[in-house]
Each structure stands twice: as structure tokens, then as C-alpha cells.
Coordinates of C-alpha atoms in Angstrom, one line a residue:
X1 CA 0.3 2.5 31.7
X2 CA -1.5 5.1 33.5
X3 CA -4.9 3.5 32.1
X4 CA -3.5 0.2 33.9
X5 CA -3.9 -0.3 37.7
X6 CA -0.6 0.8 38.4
X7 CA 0.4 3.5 40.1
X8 CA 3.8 5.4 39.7
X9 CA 5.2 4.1 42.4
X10 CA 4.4 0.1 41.3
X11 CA 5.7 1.1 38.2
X12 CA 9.0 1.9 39.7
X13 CA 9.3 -1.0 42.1
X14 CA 7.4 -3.9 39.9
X15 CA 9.3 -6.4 41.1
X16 CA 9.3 -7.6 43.7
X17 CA 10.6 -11.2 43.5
X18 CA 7.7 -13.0 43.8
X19 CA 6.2 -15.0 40.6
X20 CA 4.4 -14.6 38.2
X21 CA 1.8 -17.1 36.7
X22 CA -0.2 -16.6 33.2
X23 CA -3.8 -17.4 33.6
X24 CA -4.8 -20.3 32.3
X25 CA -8.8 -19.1 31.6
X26 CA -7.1 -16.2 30.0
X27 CA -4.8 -17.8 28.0
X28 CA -7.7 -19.3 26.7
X29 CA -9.9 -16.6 25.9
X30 CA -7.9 -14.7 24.4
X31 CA -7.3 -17.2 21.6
X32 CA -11.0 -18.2 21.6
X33 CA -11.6 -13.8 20.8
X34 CA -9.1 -14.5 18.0
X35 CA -6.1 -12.8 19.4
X36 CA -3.1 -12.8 17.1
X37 CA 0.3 -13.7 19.2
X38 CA 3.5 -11.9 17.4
X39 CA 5.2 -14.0 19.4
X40 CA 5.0 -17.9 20.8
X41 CA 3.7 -17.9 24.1
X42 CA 6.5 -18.7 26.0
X43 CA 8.3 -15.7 24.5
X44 CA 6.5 -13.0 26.2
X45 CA 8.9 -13.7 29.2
X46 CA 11.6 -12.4 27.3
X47 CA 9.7 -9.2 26.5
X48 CA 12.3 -6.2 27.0
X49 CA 12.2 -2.5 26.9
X50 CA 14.4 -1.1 24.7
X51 CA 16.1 2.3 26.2
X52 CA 16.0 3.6 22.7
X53 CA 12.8 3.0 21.2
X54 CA 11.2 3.8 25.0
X55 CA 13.1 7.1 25.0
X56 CA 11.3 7.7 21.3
X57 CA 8.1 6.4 22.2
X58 CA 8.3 9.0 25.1
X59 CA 9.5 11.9 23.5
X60 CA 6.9 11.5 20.9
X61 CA 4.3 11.3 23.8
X62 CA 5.6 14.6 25.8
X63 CA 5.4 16.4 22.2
X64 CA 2.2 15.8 21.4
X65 CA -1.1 18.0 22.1
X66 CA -3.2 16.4 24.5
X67 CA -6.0 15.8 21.8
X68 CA -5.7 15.5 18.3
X69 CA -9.3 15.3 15.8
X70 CA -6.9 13.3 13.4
X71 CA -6.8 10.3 16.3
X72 CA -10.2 10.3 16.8
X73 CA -11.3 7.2 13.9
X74 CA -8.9 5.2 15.9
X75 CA -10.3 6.4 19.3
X76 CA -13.5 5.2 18.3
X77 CA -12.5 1.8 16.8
X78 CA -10.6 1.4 20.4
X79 CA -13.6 2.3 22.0
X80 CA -15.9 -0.2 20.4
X81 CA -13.4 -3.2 20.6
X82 CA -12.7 -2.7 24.7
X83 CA -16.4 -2.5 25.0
X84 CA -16.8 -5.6 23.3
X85 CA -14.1 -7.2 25.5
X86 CA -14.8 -6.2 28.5
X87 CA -18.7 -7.5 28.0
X88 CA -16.8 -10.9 27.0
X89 CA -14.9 -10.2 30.4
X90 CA -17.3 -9.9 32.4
X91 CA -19.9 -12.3 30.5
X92 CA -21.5 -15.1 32.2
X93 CA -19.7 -18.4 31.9
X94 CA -22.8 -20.4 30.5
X95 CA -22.8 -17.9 27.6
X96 CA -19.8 -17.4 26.5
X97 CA -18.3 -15.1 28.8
X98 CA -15.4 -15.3 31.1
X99 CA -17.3 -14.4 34.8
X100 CA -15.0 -11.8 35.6
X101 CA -16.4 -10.0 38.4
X102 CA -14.9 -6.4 38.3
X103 CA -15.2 -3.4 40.7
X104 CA -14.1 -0.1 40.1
X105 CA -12.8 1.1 43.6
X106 CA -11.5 4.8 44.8
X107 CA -8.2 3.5 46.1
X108 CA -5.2 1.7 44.2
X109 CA -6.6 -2.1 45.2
X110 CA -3.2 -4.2 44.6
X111 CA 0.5 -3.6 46.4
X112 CA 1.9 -5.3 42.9
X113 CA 1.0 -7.2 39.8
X114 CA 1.1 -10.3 42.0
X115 CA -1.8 -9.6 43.9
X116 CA -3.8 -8.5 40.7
X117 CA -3.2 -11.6 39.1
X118 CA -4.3 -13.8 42.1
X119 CA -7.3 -11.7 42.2
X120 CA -7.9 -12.5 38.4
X121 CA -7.3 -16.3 38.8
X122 CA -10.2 -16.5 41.3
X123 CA -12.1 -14.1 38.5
X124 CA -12.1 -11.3 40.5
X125 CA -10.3 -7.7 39.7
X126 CA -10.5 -4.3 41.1
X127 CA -9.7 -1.1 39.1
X128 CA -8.7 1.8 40.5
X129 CA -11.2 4.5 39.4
X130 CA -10.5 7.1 36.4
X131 CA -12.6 9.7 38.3
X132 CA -10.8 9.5 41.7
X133 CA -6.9 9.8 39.7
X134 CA -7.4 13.7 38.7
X135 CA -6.0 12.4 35.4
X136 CA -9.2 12.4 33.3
X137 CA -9.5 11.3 29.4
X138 CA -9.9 13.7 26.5
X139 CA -11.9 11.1 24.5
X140 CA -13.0 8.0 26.7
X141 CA -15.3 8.8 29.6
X142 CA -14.0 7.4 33.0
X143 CA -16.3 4.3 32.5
X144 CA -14.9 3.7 29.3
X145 CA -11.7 3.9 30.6
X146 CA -12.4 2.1 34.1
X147 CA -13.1 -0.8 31.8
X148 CA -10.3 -0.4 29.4
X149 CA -8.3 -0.5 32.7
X150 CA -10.1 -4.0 33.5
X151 CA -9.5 -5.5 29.8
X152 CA -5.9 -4.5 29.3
X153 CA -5.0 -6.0 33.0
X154 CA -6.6 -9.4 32.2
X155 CA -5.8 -9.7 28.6
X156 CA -2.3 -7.7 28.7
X157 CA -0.8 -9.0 31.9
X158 CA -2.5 -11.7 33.7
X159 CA -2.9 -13.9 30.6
X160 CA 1.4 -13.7 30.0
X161 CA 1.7 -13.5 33.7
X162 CA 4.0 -10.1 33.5
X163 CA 4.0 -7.3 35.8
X164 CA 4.0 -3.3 35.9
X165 CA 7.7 -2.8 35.5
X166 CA 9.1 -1.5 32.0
X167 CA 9.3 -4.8 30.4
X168 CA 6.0 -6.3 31.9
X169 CA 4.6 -3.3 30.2
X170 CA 6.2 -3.8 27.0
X171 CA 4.9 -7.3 27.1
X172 CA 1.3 -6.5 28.0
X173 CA 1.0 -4.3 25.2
X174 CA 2.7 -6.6 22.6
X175 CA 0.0 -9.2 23.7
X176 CA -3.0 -7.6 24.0
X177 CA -2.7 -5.9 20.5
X178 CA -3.1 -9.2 19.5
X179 CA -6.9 -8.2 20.2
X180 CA -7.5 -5.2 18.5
X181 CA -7.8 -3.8 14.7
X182 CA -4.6 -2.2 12.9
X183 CA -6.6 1.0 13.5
X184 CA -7.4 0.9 17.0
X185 CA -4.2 -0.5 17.6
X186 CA -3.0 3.2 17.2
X187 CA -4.8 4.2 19.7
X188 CA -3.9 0.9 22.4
X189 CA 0.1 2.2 21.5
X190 CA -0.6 5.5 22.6
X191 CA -2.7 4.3 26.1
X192 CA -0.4 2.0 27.1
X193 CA 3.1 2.2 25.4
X194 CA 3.0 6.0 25.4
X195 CA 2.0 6.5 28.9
X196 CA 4.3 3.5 30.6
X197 CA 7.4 4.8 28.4
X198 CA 6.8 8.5 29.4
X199 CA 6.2 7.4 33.1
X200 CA 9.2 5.3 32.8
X201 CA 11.7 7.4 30.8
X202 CA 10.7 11.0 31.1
X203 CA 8.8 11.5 34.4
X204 CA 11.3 9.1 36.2
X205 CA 8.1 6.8 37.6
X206 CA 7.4 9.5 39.9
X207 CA 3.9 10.3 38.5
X208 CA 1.4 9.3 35.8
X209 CA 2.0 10.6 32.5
X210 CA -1.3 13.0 31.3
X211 CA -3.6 11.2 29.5
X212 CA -3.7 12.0 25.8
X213 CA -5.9 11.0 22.7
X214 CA -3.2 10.8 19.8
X215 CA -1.3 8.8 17.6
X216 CA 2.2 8.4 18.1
X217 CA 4.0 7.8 14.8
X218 CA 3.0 4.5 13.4
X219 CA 6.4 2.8 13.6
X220 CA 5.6 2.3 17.4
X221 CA 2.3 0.6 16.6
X222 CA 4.3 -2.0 15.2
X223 CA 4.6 -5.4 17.2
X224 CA 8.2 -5.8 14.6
X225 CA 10.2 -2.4 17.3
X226 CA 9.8 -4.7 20.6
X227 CA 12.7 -6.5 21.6
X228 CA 13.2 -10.3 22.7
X229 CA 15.9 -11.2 25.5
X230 CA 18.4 -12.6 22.5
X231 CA 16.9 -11.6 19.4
X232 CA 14.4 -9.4 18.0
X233 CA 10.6 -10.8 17.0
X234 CA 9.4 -11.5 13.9
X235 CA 5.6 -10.8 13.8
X236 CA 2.8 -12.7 11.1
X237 CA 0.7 -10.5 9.0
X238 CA -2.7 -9.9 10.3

């Protein structure tokens, strides 16, 4: 969450009630990377936070020490793999790539997930820089991170089309760790569950959550503890 775009205050007031469109490009290229989809498509829109698991997630985040050697395998596996998608991001069209055209900018660029997503369906997104949040990484360095920033907003959210509230967050995690190794998966759970649920639950969305290199307890790596609006989701192996 707080390696997403989103400030505290988005996070809070996500929603305003304008909609929401997946990316069709995206959609796209995420399957052509070989993304895995616990879910069908058109069930990410019924991606829900649950109060219990989030309040877990987050008291598992607040607990732990702010860098732990034991996380770092699965750092480095998350490393490689957002480096490799955010080459495939920003890759020219003729050769592969998606023609993203990112920029890494010292002010929050978007008023909502709305205007990210427009911004992405033109191929075009702005990040909000690591270096200018006082909220550096223990492991990644802020380009590292500026670009994980990039990859989890176009693969986690604009290709499902869901915003920077609780659920939208939920959902852009369930999707985009469809894209990464079991192991690095660890560390995606951590970056993105662990900070939105501990912005969410524990800090009230009144400010980021400290950035932390980790593993949370490997139950809340699994795609199986998210909840669908009516039922709960039944995941493939990988």
C-alpha cells in the first residue's frame, strides 16, 4: 500500500463514485507474462477485506522488526521479478513490451485511482517518488521501489480496474501475485497487504505504515484467506 501511489488520505476516501474500468492492454499482458488468476476475472470485483484477517495481517505487521536477514531470499527473488516486469512495462511495443511511459514525480500525481487508471489507458503513469515520502526501504533502493510502485499499479489495479480503498487493495494484491514466485510472493504480501492493512486497520488511514523487509506468517501469503462478496475463493495450484 504505502509502495502504491496512494497516499493515506486516498486510502481513506477511495471511492469516490466514479468507475472503474480494467485495462484492456493489461489484461492482456498479464496473461501473456503467465500470470496465474486465483480467481475468474470477473470475480476480482467482489474482492473484500476481511476485518479479521486485515486486523491479523496488521498486527503481524506492527510486531515485526523493521528488517529481518531471514526475509532477505524472498526480497531478492521480489526484486528480480519487479525488475523484470517493469522492463516488460515499460518495453517498446514492437518488441514485446507494453510502451508504458512512467515518470517518477516529487508530488502525489493522481486525486484517486480513477485518474491513475486513465493515465495508464493512454500508457502513461506517474509515481510518486520513494525519495521525496521520508519513508525509505530497508532492502529496495528508491528506484527499485519507484518501479515496484509502477508495476503493482498497472498489474494490481488498473488491469482489475480496483481502486485504493480496503478492498481495491485486497484485490490488487490477490491479482498481481498471480505474477510472482511462491517465494517472492512473501515478500509482495508483506509490501502490499501488510502496509494497506496496517494503514487501514491500525494507523486509521491517517499515515503510511513504515516500510518493512519481512515475512508475515505464511498463511497471509495465501490467495485461499481473501474473501469473495458471497463466498470464499478457491485458488489452483501453481
Amino acid at each position: 500500500m504505502a509502495s502504491s501511489t496512494t497516499t493515506a488520505a486516498q486510502f481513506s476516501a477511495s471511492a469516490r463514485n466514479r468507475s472503474l474500468s480494467a485495462v484492456s492492454y493489461l489484461i492482456d499482458g498479464a496473461r501473456r507474462w503467465g500470470c496465474l488468476d486465483w480467481v475468474a476475472p470477473d470475480a476480482y470485483a467482489r474482492v473484500r477485506l476481511d476485518s479479521a484477517v486485515g486486523a491479523a495481517i496488521a498486527a503481524a505487521y506492527v510486531a515485526a522488526p523493521v528488517r529481518d536477514p531471514r526475509a532477505d531470499a524472498a526480497y531478492a527473488a521480489f526484486r528480480r521479478e519487479t525488475m523484470r516486469q517493469y522492463d516488460y512495462l515499460v518495453g517498446r511495443r514492437e518488441f514485446g513490451g507494453l510502451g508504458v511511459r512512467v515518470q517518477v514525480v516529487d508530488v502525489d500525481p493522481y486525486a484517486d485511482a480513477v485518474d491513475m487508471i486513465e493515465d495508464v489507458a493512454h500508457r502513461e503513469l506517474k509515481v510518486f517518488a520513494t525519495a521525496s515520502a521520508g519513508n525509505p526501504h530497508p532492502f529496495l533502493t528508491d528506484a527499485e521501489n519507484d518501479r515496484f510502485r509502477a508495476v503493482h499499479d498497472a498489474f494490481g489495479h488498473a488491469a482489475i480496474g480496483r481502486g485504493f480503498d480496503g478492498d481495491g487493495e485486497e484485490a490488487a494484491w490477490l491479482k498481481h501475485s498471480g505474477m510472482y514466485s511462491s517465494l517472492a510472493r512473501r515478500a509482495l504480501t508483506t509490501e502490499t497487504r501488510g502496509q494497506s492493512c496496517t494503514m487501514l486497520l491500525h494507523l486509521r488511514g491517517e499515515a503510511f505504515a513504515e516500510q518493512k523487509a519481512v515475512l508475515l506468517p505464511s498463511v497471509f501469503a495465501d490467495p485461499r484467506s481473501v474473501r469473495l462478496a458471497g463466498r470464499t475463493t478457491r485458488t489452483r495450484s501453481r
